[in-house]
Amino acid sequence: NVNLTNVISTGNGNNGAYVSTADGSITVNGGDFSGNVDGLDIRTDAGNVTLNNVISKGNESEGGYVWTPDAILINGGDFSNNGGWGLYLSSAFGTIKMNSVTAVGNLNGARLGAPDIEVICGNYSNNDEHGLVLGGGNTYLGGPHLTGNGLGEYDLVSGTISFGPCEKSLANNSGSENGLKTQNNLVPQIPVTGSVCDVEKKISLEPGDGFVFFQNLCGLDFQLEEVKAN
């Protein structure tokens, strides 16, 4: 297995990083691969690939290229203002999942090819051609921003597509509740209802988690507390 953590590789005359394995997972946590020819080039013959909050902007060609027969997971990150694709992802037999990724101002925002594709939230706007180019079996778009692209929001090359909202749904949500709506990996919280405002809610966020507020929050007092593991 290969793990890269907070690597800075910018302004090179070739790739910011090239990672190739015959077998094993590849994980990139953080880091900046901007201002190169290609930002991040990852290839594996067998193994999952995960990118967490990676920055790869302003490259001459692709911001990120990933090829694997297995699963690809992209959590957060910014792949904007590249000369080619913001992201080019290919999985022959696995799934591709993108959570809250930014890919704006590229030739195309992201090209995704896999039997199953899921794009949750994120921003794929203002690209020269398409926000997303999609090829495979089943694609689900969970509310990504896809505005201002030159040739349209997305290009469905093959397969089927379905749509949903960016936020994860709350059970029994009628749209009139007060409270907090979670997204990504958080368990939905029960909202504050009616005139009951003197309550305290506390949730723990893991890396890659996020949340949004909705409706009236009764004079919200909001605090963020960082808890470091021993």
mmCIF file of C-alpha atoms in Angstrom:
data_model
loop_
_atom_site.group_PDB
_atom_site.id
_atom_site.type_symbol
_atom_site.label_atom_id
_atom_site.label_comp_id
_atom_site.label_asym_id
_atom_site.label_seq_id
_atom_site.Cartn_x
_atom_site.Cartn_y
_atom_site.Cartn_z
ATOM 1 C CA ASN A 1 0.000 0.000 0.000
ATOM 2 C CA VAL A 2 1.053 3.598 -0.664
ATOM 3 C CA ASN A 3 0.210 6.594 1.545
ATOM 4 C CA LEU A 4 1.101 10.218 0.808
ATOM 5 C CA THR A 5 0.395 12.795 3.511
ATOM 6 C CA ASN A 6 0.642 16.581 3.078
ATOM 7 C CA VAL A 7 3.099 16.361 0.179
ATOM 8 C CA ILE A 8 3.905 19.678 -1.542
ATOM 9 C CA SER A 9 5.038 19.244 -5.156
ATOM 10 C CA THR A 10 4.439 22.363 -7.232
ATOM 11 C CA GLY A 11 5.960 24.066 -10.268
ATOM 12 C CA ASN A 12 7.597 20.987 -11.790
ATOM 13 C CA GLY A 13 8.253 20.435 -15.489
ATOM 14 C CA ASN A 14 6.449 17.092 -15.390
ATOM 15 C CA ASN A 15 4.045 15.467 -12.917
ATOM 16 C CA GLY A 16 3.558 16.800 -9.434
ATOM 17 C CA ALA A 17 3.449 13.148 -8.350
ATOM 18 C CA TYR A 18 3.324 9.839 -10.231
ATOM 19 C CA VAL A 19 2.313 6.755 -8.246
ATOM 20 C CA SER A 20 2.076 3.299 -9.816
ATOM 21 C CA THR A 21 1.580 -0.077 -8.132
ATOM 22 C CA ALA A 22 0.873 -3.612 -9.299
ATOM 23 C CA ASP A 23 -1.223 -4.340 -6.217
ATOM 24 C CA GLY A 24 -2.320 -2.371 -3.161
ATOM 25 C CA SER A 25 -4.355 0.634 -2.140
ATOM 26 C CA ILE A 26 -3.195 4.218 -2.662
ATOM 27 C CA THR A 27 -4.223 7.025 -0.301
ATOM 28 C CA VAL A 28 -3.347 10.708 -0.598
ATOM 29 C CA ASN A 29 -4.152 12.870 2.437
ATOM 30 C CA GLY A 30 -3.870 16.591 1.830
ATOM 31 C CA GLY A 31 -1.017 18.035 -0.160
ATOM 32 C CA ASP A 32 -0.627 20.467 -3.058
ATOM 33 C CA PHE A 33 0.213 19.362 -6.607
ATOM 34 C CA SER A 34 -0.378 22.637 -8.447
ATOM 35 C CA GLY A 35 1.439 24.348 -11.314
ATOM 36 C CA ASN A 36 2.860 21.224 -12.969
ATOM 37 C CA VAL A 37 2.268 19.564 -16.344
ATOM 38 C CA ASP A 38 -0.006 16.975 -14.723
ATOM 39 C CA GLY A 39 -0.807 17.446 -11.067
ATOM 40 C CA LEU A 40 -1.356 13.932 -9.721
ATOM 41 C CA ASP A 41 -1.084 10.710 -11.769
ATOM 42 C CA ILE A 42 -2.135 7.495 -9.997
ATOM 43 C CA ARG A 43 -2.318 4.007 -11.525
ATOM 44 C CA THR A 44 -2.753 0.635 -9.879
ATOM 45 C CA ASP A 45 -3.533 -2.798 -11.318
ATOM 46 C CA ALA A 46 -5.435 -3.815 -8.179
ATOM 47 C CA GLY A 47 -6.441 -1.672 -5.211
ATOM 48 C CA ASN A 48 -8.666 1.151 -4.043
ATOM 49 C CA VAL A 49 -7.627 4.794 -4.460
ATOM 50 C CA THR A 50 -8.614 7.548 -1.997
ATOM 51 C CA LEU A 51 -7.884 11.288 -2.193
ATOM 52 C CA ASN A 52 -8.712 13.390 0.870
ATOM 53 C CA ASN A 53 -8.654 17.200 0.580
ATOM 54 C CA VAL A 54 -6.040 17.316 -2.161
ATOM 55 C CA ILE A 55 -5.239 20.567 -4.007
ATOM 56 C CA SER A 56 -4.161 20.338 -7.651
ATOM 57 C CA LYS A 57 -4.766 23.583 -9.541
ATOM 58 C CA GLY A 58 -3.324 25.450 -12.493
ATOM 59 C CA ASN A 59 -1.633 22.480 -14.152
ATOM 60 C CA GLU A 60 -1.020 22.464 -17.915
ATOM 61 C CA SER A 61 -3.023 19.267 -18.405
ATOM 62 C CA GLU A 62 -4.950 17.252 -15.795
ATOM 63 C CA GLY A 63 -5.354 18.183 -12.164
ATOM 64 C CA GLY A 64 -5.711 14.528 -11.206
ATOM 65 C CA TYR A 65 -5.661 11.247 -13.144
ATOM 66 C CA VAL A 66 -6.635 7.967 -11.454
ATOM 67 C CA TRP A 67 -6.856 4.536 -13.067
ATOM 68 C CA THR A 68 -7.744 1.381 -11.120
ATOM 69 C CA PRO A 69 -10.080 -1.585 -11.608
ATOM 70 C CA ASP A 70 -11.335 -1.042 -8.059
ATOM 71 C CA ALA A 71 -13.026 1.743 -6.075
ATOM 72 C CA ILE A 72 -12.134 5.445 -6.217
ATOM 73 C CA LEU A 73 -13.124 7.830 -3.408
ATOM 74 C CA ILE A 74 -12.500 11.594 -3.579
ATOM 75 C CA ASN A 75 -13.318 13.556 -0.410
ATOM 76 C CA GLY A 76 -13.108 17.322 -0.785
ATOM 77 C CA GLY A 77 -10.216 18.971 -2.547
ATOM 78 C CA ASP A 78 -9.793 21.572 -5.282
ATOM 79 C CA PHE A 79 -8.958 20.628 -8.895
ATOM 80 C CA SER A 80 -9.563 23.946 -10.624
ATOM 81 C CA ASN A 81 -8.092 26.027 -13.457
ATOM 82 C CA ASN A 82 -6.287 23.170 -15.175
ATOM 83 C CA GLY A 83 -5.707 23.119 -18.932
ATOM 84 C CA GLY A 84 -7.382 19.722 -19.372
ATOM 85 C CA TRP A 85 -9.577 17.755 -17.000
ATOM 86 C CA GLY A 86 -9.893 18.819 -13.405
ATOM 87 C CA LEU A 87 -10.156 15.096 -12.623
ATOM 88 C CA TYR A 88 -10.024 12.056 -14.911
ATOM 89 C CA LEU A 89 -11.123 8.942 -13.019
ATOM 90 C CA SER A 90 -11.478 5.422 -14.408
ATOM 91 C CA SER A 91 -12.580 2.286 -12.554
ATOM 92 C CA ALA A 92 -13.279 -0.825 -14.626
ATOM 93 C CA PHE A 93 -15.161 -2.835 -12.006
ATOM 94 C CA GLY A 94 -15.506 -0.652 -8.888
ATOM 95 C CA THR A 95 -17.348 2.496 -7.898
ATOM 96 C CA ILE A 96 -16.452 6.170 -8.074
ATOM 97 C CA LYS A 97 -17.682 8.425 -5.280
ATOM 98 C CA MET A 98 -17.028 12.171 -5.080
ATOM 99 C CA ASN A 99 -17.897 14.129 -1.933
ATOM 100 C CA SER A 100 -17.852 17.965 -1.974
ATOM 101 C CA VAL A 101 -15.155 18.310 -4.634
ATOM 102 C CA THR A 102 -14.370 21.589 -6.442
ATOM 103 C CA ALA A 103 -13.405 21.502 -10.136
ATOM 104 C CA VAL A 104 -14.069 24.860 -11.812
ATOM 105 C CA GLY A 105 -12.420 26.726 -14.667
ATOM 106 C CA ASN A 106 -10.985 23.650 -16.404
ATOM 107 C CA LEU A 107 -11.493 22.372 -19.946
ATOM 108 C CA ASN A 108 -13.899 19.874 -18.330
ATOM 109 C CA GLY A 109 -14.605 19.584 -14.624
ATOM 110 C CA ALA A 110 -14.367 15.812 -14.182
ATOM 111 C CA ARG A 111 -14.510 12.741 -16.379
ATOM 112 C CA LEU A 112 -15.840 9.702 -14.486
ATOM 113 C CA GLY A 113 -16.002 6.187 -15.870
ATOM 114 C CA ALA A 114 -17.200 3.263 -13.718
ATOM 115 C CA PRO A 115 -20.098 0.800 -13.340
ATOM 116 C CA ASP A 116 -21.434 2.968 -10.482
ATOM 117 C CA ILE A 117 -20.832 6.701 -9.991
ATOM 118 C CA GLU A 118 -21.978 8.956 -7.158
ATOM 119 C CA VAL A 119 -21.343 12.710 -7.045
ATOM 120 C CA ILE A 120 -22.466 14.333 -3.788
ATOM 121 C CA CYS A 121 -22.468 18.153 -3.525
ATOM 122 C CA GLY A 122 -19.389 19.903 -4.876
ATOM 123 C CA ASN A 123 -18.860 22.553 -7.554
ATOM 124 C CA TYR A 124 -18.187 21.738 -11.214
ATOM 125 C CA SER A 125 -19.017 25.123 -12.718
ATOM 126 C CA ASN A 126 -17.566 27.529 -15.293
ATOM 127 C CA ASN A 127 -15.597 24.925 -17.236
ATOM 128 C CA ASP A 128 -15.004 25.456 -20.964
ATOM 129 C CA GLU A 129 -16.965 22.358 -22.006
ATOM 130 C CA HIS A 130 -18.853 20.249 -19.448
ATOM 131 C CA GLY A 131 -19.007 20.174 -15.689
ATOM 132 C CA LEU A 132 -19.098 16.365 -15.677
ATOM 133 C CA VAL A 133 -18.541 13.742 -18.375
ATOM 134 C CA LEU A 134 -20.115 10.463 -17.245
ATOM 135 C CA GLY A 135 -19.694 6.975 -18.635
ATOM 136 C CA GLY A 136 -20.672 3.645 -17.115
ATOM 137 C CA GLY A 137 -23.682 1.966 -15.609
ATOM 138 C CA ASN A 138 -25.542 3.928 -12.945
ATOM 139 C CA THR A 139 -24.812 7.552 -12.056
ATOM 140 C CA TYR A 140 -26.328 9.470 -9.128
ATOM 141 C CA LEU A 141 -25.914 13.244 -8.875
ATOM 142 C CA GLY A 142 -26.629 14.487 -5.367
ATOM 143 C CA GLY A 143 -26.943 18.218 -5.899
ATOM 144 C CA PRO A 144 -23.578 19.307 -7.332
ATOM 145 C CA HIS A 145 -23.308 22.854 -8.761
ATOM 146 C CA LEU A 146 -23.073 22.590 -12.556
ATOM 147 C CA THR A 147 -23.648 26.131 -13.807
ATOM 148 C CA GLY A 148 -21.887 28.212 -16.438
ATOM 149 C CA ASN A 149 -20.235 25.371 -18.361
ATOM 150 C CA GLY A 150 -19.724 26.072 -22.062
ATOM 151 C CA LEU A 151 -21.361 22.908 -23.473
ATOM 152 C CA GLY A 152 -23.756 22.127 -20.650
ATOM 153 C CA GLU A 153 -23.959 20.772 -17.138
ATOM 154 C CA TYR A 154 -22.982 17.188 -17.951
ATOM 155 C CA ASP A 155 -22.411 14.795 -20.840
ATOM 156 C CA LEU A 156 -23.868 11.319 -20.240
ATOM 157 C CA VAL A 157 -21.793 9.171 -22.575
ATOM 158 C CA SER A 158 -23.391 5.896 -21.455
ATOM 159 C CA GLY A 159 -25.535 4.398 -18.708
ATOM 160 C CA THR A 160 -28.408 5.854 -16.694
ATOM 161 C CA ILE A 161 -28.605 8.886 -14.421
ATOM 162 C CA SER A 162 -30.690 9.889 -11.401
ATOM 163 C CA PHE A 163 -30.779 13.008 -9.248
ATOM 164 C CA GLY A 164 -31.193 14.070 -5.632
ATOM 165 C CA PRO A 165 -30.407 16.969 -3.272
ATOM 166 C CA CYS A 166 -27.003 17.853 -1.904
ATOM 167 C CA GLU A 167 -28.020 17.378 1.729
ATOM 168 C CA LYS A 168 -28.684 14.014 3.263
ATOM 169 C CA SER A 169 -32.356 13.614 4.059
ATOM 170 C CA LEU A 170 -33.781 13.817 7.555
ATOM 171 C CA ALA A 171 -36.406 11.292 8.527
ATOM 172 C CA ASN A 172 -39.915 12.751 8.448
ATOM 173 C CA ASN A 173 -38.628 16.087 7.143
ATOM 174 C CA SER A 174 -41.616 18.169 6.058
ATOM 175 C CA GLY A 175 -39.429 21.146 5.143
ATOM 176 C CA SER A 176 -40.685 23.343 8.009
ATOM 177 C CA GLU A 177 -38.531 22.139 10.882
ATOM 178 C CA ASN A 178 -35.834 24.106 12.662
ATOM 179 C CA GLY A 179 -32.507 22.475 13.234
ATOM 180 C CA LEU A 180 -29.399 21.082 11.653
ATOM 181 C CA LYS A 181 -29.091 18.939 8.572
ATOM 182 C CA THR A 182 -25.968 16.820 8.149
ATOM 183 C CA GLN A 183 -24.280 15.587 5.017
ATOM 184 C CA ASN A 184 -21.452 13.279 3.918
ATOM 185 C CA ASN A 185 -20.778 10.701 6.630
ATOM 186 C CA LEU A 186 -22.734 12.110 9.568
ATOM 187 C CA VAL A 187 -25.782 10.414 11.018
ATOM 188 C CA PRO A 188 -28.778 12.768 10.532
ATOM 189 C CA GLN A 189 -29.752 14.658 13.686
ATOM 190 C CA ILE A 190 -33.351 14.959 14.867
ATOM 191 C CA PRO A 191 -34.371 18.600 14.267
ATOM 192 C CA VAL A 192 -35.648 21.056 16.834
ATOM 193 C CA THR A 193 -39.390 21.384 16.262
ATOM 194 C CA GLY A 194 -42.095 23.834 17.227
ATOM 195 C CA SER A 195 -41.093 26.542 19.705
ATOM 196 C CA VAL A 196 -38.641 24.367 21.620
ATOM 197 C CA CYS A 197 -35.379 26.274 21.343
ATOM 198 C CA ASP A 198 -33.682 25.774 24.713
ATOM 199 C CA VAL A 199 -31.848 22.631 23.709
ATOM 200 C CA GLU A 200 -28.227 21.766 23.127
ATOM 201 C CA LYS A 201 -27.047 19.464 20.381
ATOM 202 C CA LYS A 202 -23.533 18.140 20.071
ATOM 203 C CA ILE A 203 -22.108 16.171 17.179
ATOM 204 C CA SER A 204 -18.626 14.868 16.401
ATOM 205 C CA LEU A 205 -17.089 15.427 12.982
ATOM 206 C CA GLU A 206 -14.675 13.001 11.389
ATOM 207 C CA PRO A 207 -12.281 14.066 8.587
ATOM 208 C CA GLY A 208 -14.334 14.701 5.457
ATOM 209 C CA ASP A 209 -17.611 15.263 7.313
ATOM 210 C CA GLY A 210 -19.685 18.384 6.864
ATOM 211 C CA PHE A 211 -22.996 19.942 7.778
ATOM 212 C CA VAL A 212 -25.347 22.755 6.836
ATOM 213 C CA PHE A 213 -27.953 24.752 8.756
ATOM 214 C CA PHE A 214 -31.478 25.160 7.471
ATOM 215 C CA GLN A 215 -34.601 27.135 8.345
ATOM 216 C CA ASN A 216 -34.819 29.241 11.529
ATOM 217 C CA LEU A 217 -32.464 28.271 14.330
ATOM 218 C CA CYS A 218 -34.027 30.257 17.186
ATOM 219 C CA GLY A 219 -31.130 32.632 17.817
ATOM 220 C CA LEU A 220 -28.381 30.104 17.230
ATOM 221 C CA ASP A 221 -25.334 29.985 19.491
ATOM 222 C CA PHE A 222 -22.855 27.926 17.500
ATOM 223 C CA GLN A 223 -19.444 26.710 18.657
ATOM 224 C CA LEU A 224 -16.714 24.633 17.071
ATOM 225 C CA GLU A 225 -14.479 22.652 19.399
ATOM 226 C CA GLU A 226 -11.360 20.856 18.227
ATOM 227 C CA VAL A 227 -10.704 17.647 20.108
ATOM 228 C CA LYS A 228 -7.307 16.054 19.581
ATOM 229 C CA ALA A 229 -6.746 12.388 20.202
ATOM 230 C CA ASN A 230 -4.185 11.455 22.832
#
